[in-house]
Coordinates of C-alpha atoms in Angstrom, one line a residue:
M263 CA 109.7 86.4 138.3
A264 CA 108.2 89.0 136.0
Q265 CA 108.7 88.6 132.3
Q266 CA 111.2 91.1 130.8
A267 CA 110.0 93.2 127.8
T268 CA 112.4 92.2 125.1
A269 CA 110.3 91.0 122.2
Q270 CA 109.6 93.4 119.3
I271 CA 106.5 91.6 118.2
G272 CA 104.3 88.8 119.5
V273 CA 102.3 86.0 117.9
T274 CA 99.4 84.3 119.7
G275 CA 97.8 81.4 118.0
L276 CA 100.4 78.8 116.8
A277 CA 98.6 76.6 114.4
V278 CA 100.5 76.2 111.1
M279 CA 100.0 79.7 109.8
G280 CA 100.8 81.4 113.1
R281 CA 103.8 79.2 113.7
N282 CA 105.2 79.9 110.3
L283 CA 104.7 83.6 110.5
A284 CA 106.5 83.6 113.9
R285 CA 109.4 81.6 112.4
N286 CA 109.6 84.0 109.5
L287 CA 109.9 87.0 111.8
A288 CA 112.5 85.3 113.9
R289 CA 114.5 84.2 110.8
N290 CA 114.6 87.8 109.8
G291 CA 116.2 89.0 113.0
F292 CA 113.2 90.0 115.1
T293 CA 112.7 88.9 118.7
V294 CA 109.3 87.2 118.7
A295 CA 107.1 86.5 121.7
V296 CA 105.0 83.4 121.1
H297 CA 101.9 82.1 122.9
N298 CA 99.2 79.6 122.4
R299 CA 96.1 78.8 124.4
S300 CA 97.3 75.2 124.7
P301 CA 100.9 75.5 125.8
E302 CA 101.8 72.2 124.0
R303 CA 102.0 74.1 120.7
T304 CA 104.3 76.7 122.2
R305 CA 106.6 74.0 123.6
S306 CA 106.5 72.2 120.2
L307 CA 107.5 75.3 118.4
M308 CA 110.5 75.9 120.7
A309 CA 111.6 72.3 120.6
E310 CA 111.5 72.0 116.8
H311 CA 112.4 75.5 115.7
G312 CA 113.7 77.4 118.7
D313 CA 117.2 77.6 117.1
E314 CA 115.9 79.6 114.1
G315 CA 116.0 82.9 115.9
A316 CA 115.1 84.8 119.1
F317 CA 111.8 83.5 120.6
V318 CA 110.3 84.5 123.9
P319 CA 107.8 81.8 124.9
S320 CA 105.0 82.3 127.4
E321 CA 102.3 80.1 128.7
S322 CA 100.0 82.8 130.0
V323 CA 98.6 85.8 128.2
A324 CA 99.8 88.1 130.9
D325 CA 103.4 86.9 130.6
F326 CA 103.1 87.1 126.8
V327 CA 102.0 90.7 126.9
A328 CA 104.7 91.6 129.5
S329 CA 107.4 90.2 127.3
L330 CA 106.7 92.8 124.6
E331 CA 108.5 96.1 124.1
R332 CA 106.3 99.2 124.0
P333 CA 104.4 100.1 122.0
R334 CA 103.4 96.5 122.0
A335 CA 102.5 94.8 118.7
V336 CA 100.5 91.5 119.0
I337 CA 99.6 89.4 116.0
V338 CA 96.5 87.3 116.5
M339 CA 96.4 84.1 114.4
V340 CA 93.3 82.2 115.4
K341 CA 90.1 81.2 113.7
A342 CA 88.0 84.1 112.4
G343 CA 84.8 85.2 114.1
A344 CA 84.1 84.5 117.8
P345 CA 87.6 83.0 118.6
T346 CA 89.2 86.2 117.4
D347 CA 86.9 88.3 119.5
A348 CA 87.6 86.1 122.5
V349 CA 91.4 86.6 122.1
I350 CA 91.0 90.4 121.7
D351 CA 88.8 90.6 124.8
E352 CA 91.5 88.8 126.8
L353 CA 94.3 91.0 125.4
V354 CA 92.7 94.5 125.8
P355 CA 92.7 94.8 129.6
L356 CA 96.5 94.0 129.5
L357 CA 97.4 96.6 126.9
E358 CA 98.0 100.3 127.1
A359 CA 97.3 103.3 124.9
G360 CA 99.3 103.2 121.7
D361 CA 99.6 99.4 121.6
I362 CA 98.8 97.5 118.4
V363 CA 96.6 94.4 117.9
V364 CA 97.1 92.8 114.5
D365 CA 94.6 90.3 113.1
C366 CA 96.3 88.3 110.3
G367 CA 93.4 85.9 109.9
N368 CA 90.8 85.8 107.1
A369 CA 88.4 88.1 108.9
H370 CA 85.4 89.7 107.3
F371 CA 86.3 93.4 106.7
A372 CA 83.0 94.5 108.4
D373 CA 84.2 92.7 111.6
T374 CA 87.6 94.4 111.2
R375 CA 85.9 97.8 111.0
R376 CA 83.9 97.0 114.1
R377 CA 86.9 95.9 116.0
E378 CA 89.0 98.9 114.9
E379 CA 86.4 101.3 116.2
A380 CA 86.0 99.5 119.5
L381 CA 89.7 99.3 120.2
R382 CA 90.2 102.9 119.1
G383 CA 87.9 103.8 122.0
H384 CA 90.5 102.2 124.3
G385 CA 93.4 104.1 122.7
L386 CA 94.6 101.0 120.9
H387 CA 95.4 100.5 117.2
F388 CA 93.6 97.5 115.5
V389 CA 95.2 96.4 112.3
G390 CA 93.3 94.0 110.1
T391 CA 95.9 92.4 107.8
G392 CA 95.4 90.2 104.8
V393 CA 98.1 87.6 104.4
S394 CA 98.3 85.5 101.2
G395 CA 100.6 82.7 100.3
G396 CA 99.4 79.8 102.4
E397 CA 101.6 77.9 104.9
E398 CA 104.7 78.2 102.7
G399 CA 104.2 81.9 102.0
A400 CA 103.8 82.6 105.7
L401 CA 107.2 81.0 106.3
R402 CA 109.2 82.1 103.3
G403 CA 107.6 85.4 102.3
P404 CA 103.8 86.2 101.8
S405 CA 102.0 89.1 100.3
I406 CA 100.9 91.2 103.2
M407 CA 98.0 93.7 103.2
P408 CA 97.8 95.7 106.4
G409 CA 95.0 98.1 107.1
G410 CA 94.6 100.3 110.2
S411 CA 96.2 103.6 111.1
A412 CA 99.2 105.2 109.4
E413 CA 100.7 105.5 112.9
S414 CA 100.6 101.7 113.5
Y415 CA 102.3 101.1 110.1
Q416 CA 105.3 103.1 111.3
K417 CA 106.1 100.2 113.7
L418 CA 104.7 97.3 111.7
G419 CA 105.8 98.4 108.3
P420 CA 109.6 97.7 108.6
M421 CA 108.9 94.2 110.1
F422 CA 106.3 93.2 107.6
E423 CA 108.2 94.6 104.6
K424 CA 111.2 92.6 105.6
I425 CA 109.4 89.3 106.0
A426 CA 107.2 89.7 102.9
A427 CA 108.0 88.3 99.4
Q428 CA 110.3 90.5 97.4
V429 CA 110.0 91.1 93.7
E430 CA 112.8 93.1 92.0
G431 CA 113.8 94.5 95.3
T432 CA 110.3 95.7 96.2
P433 CA 108.5 94.1 99.2
C434 CA 105.0 92.6 98.6
C435 CA 103.6 94.7 101.4
R436 CA 102.2 98.2 101.8
H437 CA 99.8 100.1 104.0
I438 CA 96.4 99.6 102.2
G439 CA 94.3 102.1 104.1
P440 CA 92.3 102.7 107.3
D441 CA 90.3 100.3 109.4
G442 CA 89.0 97.4 107.2
A443 CA 90.9 98.2 104.0
G444 CA 93.5 95.5 104.4
H445 CA 91.0 92.7 104.9
F446 CA 88.8 94.1 102.2
V447 CA 91.6 93.9 99.6
K448 CA 92.5 90.3 100.8
M449 CA 88.8 89.3 100.4
V450 CA 88.8 90.6 96.8
H451 CA 92.1 88.8 96.2
N452 CA 90.5 85.6 97.3
G453 CA 87.5 86.3 95.0
I454 CA 89.8 86.8 92.1
E455 CA 91.5 83.5 93.1
Y456 CA 88.1 81.7 92.9
A457 CA 87.6 83.0 89.4
D458 CA 91.1 82.2 88.3
M459 CA 90.9 78.6 89.5
Q460 CA 87.5 78.1 87.9
L461 CA 88.7 79.4 84.6
I462 CA 91.8 77.2 84.7
A463 CA 89.5 74.2 85.6
E464 CA 87.3 75.0 82.6
A465 CA 90.3 75.3 80.3
Y466 CA 91.4 71.8 81.5
D467 CA 87.9 70.4 81.0
L468 CA 87.7 71.9 77.5
L469 CA 91.1 70.5 76.5
R470 CA 90.1 67.1 77.8
A471 CA 86.8 67.0 76.1
G472 CA 87.9 68.5 72.8
L473 CA 91.2 66.6 72.4
S474 CA 90.2 63.4 74.3
A475 CA 93.6 64.0 76.0
G476 CA 94.7 62.6 79.4
P477 CA 95.7 64.8 82.3
A478 CA 99.5 64.2 81.7
E479 CA 99.2 65.5 78.2
I480 CA 97.2 68.5 79.3
A481 CA 99.8 69.1 82.0
E482 CA 102.4 69.7 79.2
I483 CA 100.1 72.2 77.6
F484 CA 99.8 74.2 80.9
R485 CA 103.6 74.0 81.3
E486 CA 104.0 75.6 77.8
W487 CA 101.4 78.2 78.7
N488 CA 103.3 79.1 81.8
G489 CA 106.2 80.2 79.7
G490 CA 104.2 83.0 78.2
E491 CA 101.6 85.7 79.1
L492 CA 99.7 83.2 81.3
E493 CA 102.7 82.7 83.6
S494 CA 101.4 82.5 87.1
F495 CA 101.6 80.4 90.3
L496 CA 98.2 78.8 89.6
I497 CA 99.1 77.8 86.1
E498 CA 102.4 76.4 87.3
I499 CA 100.8 74.2 90.0
T500 CA 98.0 73.2 87.6
A501 CA 100.7 71.4 85.5
D502 CA 102.0 69.8 88.7
V503 CA 98.6 68.5 89.8
L504 CA 97.7 67.2 86.3
A505 CA 101.0 65.4 86.0
H506 CA 100.7 63.7 89.4
T507 CA 99.8 60.0 89.5
D508 CA 97.9 58.5 92.4
A509 CA 100.2 56.0 94.2
A510 CA 97.3 53.8 95.4
T511 CA 95.7 53.2 92.1
G512 CA 98.2 54.2 89.4
K513 CA 95.5 56.5 87.9
P514 CA 95.9 60.2 87.2
F515 CA 95.5 62.0 90.6
V516 CA 92.9 64.3 89.3
D517 CA 90.7 61.3 88.3
V518 CA 90.6 60.0 91.9
V519 CA 89.7 63.3 93.5
L520 CA 86.0 63.8 94.2
D521 CA 84.7 66.5 91.9
Q522 CA 83.1 68.6 94.7
A523 CA 85.0 71.8 95.4
E524 CA 84.8 73.3 98.9
Q525 CA 85.2 76.9 100.1
K526 CA 85.9 78.8 103.3
G527 CA 83.6 81.8 102.6
T528 CA 85.8 84.5 101.2
G529 CA 84.4 84.1 97.7
R530 CA 80.9 84.3 99.1
W531 CA 81.8 87.5 101.0
T532 CA 83.2 89.0 97.9
V533 CA 80.1 88.5 95.9
Q534 CA 77.9 89.7 98.8
S535 CA 80.0 92.9 99.1
A536 CA 79.9 93.5 95.4
L537 CA 76.1 93.2 95.4
D538 CA 75.9 95.8 98.2
L539 CA 78.2 98.1 96.2
G540 CA 76.5 97.5 92.9
I541 CA 79.6 96.2 91.2
P542 CA 79.1 93.4 88.6
I543 CA 81.8 90.8 89.4
T544 CA 80.1 88.2 87.3
G545 CA 83.1 86.0 86.8
I546 CA 83.8 85.8 90.5
A547 CA 80.1 85.1 91.2
E548 CA 80.0 82.3 88.7
A549 CA 83.1 80.7 90.1
T550 CA 81.6 80.8 93.6
F551 CA 78.3 79.3 92.4
A552 CA 80.1 76.7 90.4
R553 CA 81.7 75.4 93.6
S554 CA 78.3 75.4 95.2
L555 CA 76.8 73.5 92.3
S556 CA 79.6 70.9 92.4
G557 CA 78.6 69.9 95.9
H558 CA 74.9 69.2 95.0
A559 CA 75.7 65.5 94.2
D560 CA 72.1 64.3 94.3
Q561 CA 70.8 66.9 91.8
R562 CA 73.8 66.3 89.5
E563 CA 73.2 62.6 89.5
A564 CA 69.5 63.0 88.8
A565 CA 70.2 65.5 85.9
R566 CA 72.9 63.2 84.5
R567 CA 70.4 60.3 84.3
A568 CA 67.7 62.5 82.8
F569 CA 69.8 64.4 80.2
A570 CA 72.7 62.1 79.4
D571 CA 72.3 62.6 75.7
A572 CA 71.7 66.4 75.7
G573 CA 75.1 67.4 74.1
E574 CA 76.5 66.9 70.6
K575 CA 79.6 64.8 69.9
W576 CA 82.7 67.1 69.9
Q577 CA 85.1 66.7 67.1
V578 CA 88.2 69.0 67.0
D579 CA 89.7 69.0 63.5
D580 CA 92.7 71.3 64.1
R581 CA 94.4 70.5 67.5
E582 CA 96.8 73.4 67.4
T583 CA 94.1 76.0 66.6
F584 CA 91.9 74.6 69.3
V585 CA 94.6 74.7 72.0
E586 CA 95.4 78.3 71.0
D587 CA 91.7 79.3 71.2
V588 CA 91.5 77.9 74.7
R589 CA 94.6 79.7 75.7
R590 CA 93.3 83.0 74.4
A591 CA 89.9 82.5 75.9
L592 CA 91.6 81.8 79.3
L593 CA 93.7 84.9 79.1
A594 CA 90.8 87.1 78.1
S595 CA 88.6 85.7 80.8
K596 CA 91.3 86.1 83.4
I597 CA 91.6 89.7 82.4
V598 CA 87.9 90.2 83.0
A599 CA 88.2 88.6 86.4
Y600 CA 91.0 90.9 87.5
A601 CA 89.3 93.9 85.9
Q602 CA 86.1 93.2 87.9
G603 CA 88.2 92.6 91.1
F604 CA 89.9 96.0 90.8
D605 CA 86.6 97.7 90.0
H606 CA 85.4 96.2 93.3
I607 CA 88.4 97.4 95.3
R608 CA 87.9 100.9 93.8
A609 CA 84.2 100.9 94.8
G610 CA 85.0 99.8 98.3
S611 CA 87.7 102.4 98.6
R612 CA 85.2 105.1 97.6
E613 CA 82.4 103.8 99.8
Y614 CA 84.5 103.6 102.9
D615 CA 86.9 106.5 102.2
W616 CA 90.0 104.3 102.1
D617 CA 92.0 105.9 99.3
I618 CA 93.4 102.6 98.1
D619 CA 96.2 102.8 95.5
L620 CA 95.1 100.3 92.8
G621 CA 98.5 100.2 91.1
G622 CA 100.2 99.7 94.5
T623 CA 97.8 96.8 95.2
A624 CA 98.9 95.1 92.0
T625 CA 102.5 95.6 93.0
I626 CA 102.2 93.7 96.3
W627 CA 100.4 90.8 94.5
R628 CA 103.3 90.1 92.2
G629 CA 104.9 87.8 94.7
G630 CA 104.0 85.6 97.7
C631 CA 100.3 85.5 97.1
I632 CA 98.2 82.8 95.4
I633 CA 97.2 84.9 92.4
R634 CA 100.7 86.1 91.6
A635 CA 101.1 86.4 87.9
R636 CA 103.2 88.0 85.2
F637 CA 100.6 90.4 84.1
L638 CA 100.2 92.1 87.5
D639 CA 103.1 94.3 86.3
R640 CA 100.9 95.3 83.5
I641 CA 98.0 96.1 85.9
R642 CA 100.4 98.3 88.0
E643 CA 101.5 100.1 84.8
A644 CA 97.9 100.7 83.7
Y645 CA 96.8 102.3 86.9
D646 CA 100.1 104.2 87.4
A647 CA 99.5 105.7 83.9
E648 CA 95.8 106.4 84.5
P649 CA 94.7 106.2 88.1
D650 CA 91.1 106.9 87.2
L651 CA 91.0 104.2 84.5
S652 CA 87.3 103.4 83.8
T653 CA 88.0 99.7 83.4
L654 CA 91.2 97.6 83.1
L655 CA 89.8 96.2 79.9
V656 CA 90.5 99.4 78.0
A657 CA 94.1 99.8 79.1
P658 CA 96.1 99.4 75.9
W659 CA 98.0 96.1 76.7
F660 CA 94.8 94.4 78.1
A661 CA 92.6 95.8 75.3
D662 CA 95.0 94.3 72.7
R663 CA 95.0 90.9 74.4
V664 CA 91.2 90.8 74.7
R665 CA 90.7 92.0 71.1
D666 CA 93.1 89.3 69.8
G667 CA 91.4 86.7 71.9
V668 CA 87.7 87.4 71.0
P669 CA 87.4 85.1 67.9
G670 CA 88.8 82.1 69.7
W671 CA 86.9 83.0 72.9
R672 CA 83.7 82.9 70.9
R673 CA 84.5 79.6 69.2
V674 CA 85.4 77.9 72.5
V675 CA 82.2 79.0 74.2
A676 CA 80.0 78.1 71.2
D677 CA 81.6 74.7 70.7
A678 CA 81.4 74.0 74.5
A679 CA 77.7 74.9 74.5
R680 CA 77.0 72.6 71.5
A681 CA 78.9 69.8 73.2
G682 CA 77.2 70.3 76.6
V683 CA 80.5 71.1 78.4
P684 CA 79.8 73.7 81.1
T685 CA 81.9 76.9 80.9
P686 CA 80.2 79.3 83.4
G687 CA 83.4 81.3 83.9
F688 CA 84.3 81.6 80.2
S689 CA 80.7 82.3 79.2
S690 CA 79.9 84.9 81.8
S691 CA 83.1 86.7 81.2
L692 CA 82.4 86.8 77.5
A693 CA 78.8 88.1 78.2
Y694 CA 80.2 90.8 80.5
F695 CA 82.6 91.9 77.8
D696 CA 79.8 92.0 75.2
A697 CA 77.5 93.9 77.6
L698 CA 80.2 96.5 78.3
R699 CA 80.9 97.2 74.6
A700 CA 77.2 97.1 73.5
E701 CA 75.8 100.4 72.1
R702 CA 72.4 99.7 73.7
L703 CA 71.3 97.1 76.2
P704 CA 67.8 95.6 76.7
A705 CA 67.8 97.3 80.1
A706 CA 65.5 99.8 78.5
L707 CA 62.8 97.1 78.2
I708 CA 63.4 96.1 81.9
Q709 CA 62.7 99.7 82.9
G710 CA 59.6 99.8 80.8
L711 CA 58.3 96.6 82.5
R712 CA 59.2 97.9 86.0
D713 CA 57.2 101.1 85.2
N714 CA 54.3 99.0 83.9
F715 CA 53.8 96.8 86.9
G716 CA 55.1 99.0 89.7
A717 CA 55.2 102.6 88.5
H718 CA 59.0 102.6 89.2
T719 CA 59.5 105.4 86.5
Y720 CA 62.2 105.7 83.9
H721 CA 64.5 108.2 82.2
R722 CA 64.4 109.1 78.5
V723 CA 67.2 109.4 76.0
D724 CA 65.9 112.7 74.5
R725 CA 65.3 114.9 77.5
Q726 CA 66.0 115.3 81.2
G727 CA 63.6 114.2 83.9
T728 CA 62.0 111.2 85.5
F729 CA 58.8 109.9 83.8
H730 CA 55.9 107.4 84.2
T731 CA 53.4 106.1 81.7
V732 CA 49.9 105.7 82.9
W733 CA 49.6 102.1 81.8
A734 CA 46.3 101.3 83.5
G735 CA 44.7 104.5 82.1
D736 CA 45.1 106.5 78.8
R737 CA 48.9 105.6 78.6
S738 CA 49.8 109.2 78.6
E739 CA 53.3 110.1 79.9
V740 CA 53.6 112.2 83.1
E741 CA 56.6 113.7 84.7
A742 CA 57.2 112.0 88.0

């Protein structure tokens, strides 16, 4: 018997994220077609959660597609890369012009652009959609970043906006822009997330080294910080992790976790994209490299043995001042990370003609997503007031916080350097700030060197034109 077309949207790929997204849709009153390559997961979903809403299960792709109302909307929730292409290839022959394929995985935006162009040739809409919030967010309300055509958003928007996190009555979902815009913005979100976590980890390390404090004591400091300008999901869960005790050993949980951070690739993609676009996202890059360095255990052990006494003893005389210095350094460095991330989004928007609303992006990150934070409201206000803002750092609220934080920021970085405590995130963020505000940079010497060894030419400060000095000859200057 043929499957009746009753479902408003379908989800194929029922691992945890896909299952929870399907449940979220059903809980919010939508009829959801569900399918998985291995039928056991479909049966498991129905057995455990079938009473949460209206589900239409199918064991074949053909039945799954047939169960969808036109224009069909299919969410693909499988592993990025070849598995996603395989599912799309299976779906396309069963779809008709005007149908919508939605990739809610962590795809590279370049793959999304390729897929969107290919499916457009079949008369289909392909919507690369960033979803942030993890397993819990997918179930209870994530931040959703759909790209694709405006036409496809007319169908998807009401559903996605209803299942998204809500902040002050505003859904954490909006149409980001054409083709790969949604996955690009999600990629940069994850890059900022890398920087945010690295800076938090450095703040913890500084407090532990400077105060000789245990994790539980530092957890209380983070809890206090979460009541102020640093309020965010990541600061909140930092306190939870630091306060946790390992049941097997009775030791602080953080002390029994191997100090080698892993990554799934989105931070690396962000850095690679920024290099292509010429955007200096130094804090995100340092955070990504810090994870890589943490995994080089053999090198770390060899260096520890060779240079065990390379740092000075750290003595903090004024605990209250030191804690406040670290707090201000963390806030200033986080502002730099977000500023660099929004610079990156703006550059991508211009390069690919996406017309992304930066203030709108900040709005949908206020809830559901991993980097949700109090000051995202301030970011929205800054870009709403001045859409062409040169850098978030100079927006009044942020400029005031950075200016107030600079003395403590410098003390923290200097003391850490003397003590041999690594602060790549804090240090690179401070260097970026100083480079931006410098009246003149040593890049002039770099241009001179490039011209000397490779005749790469240079510009002058006192007149227009491109010039070269005949270094191997009479050192006269010629116009290039």
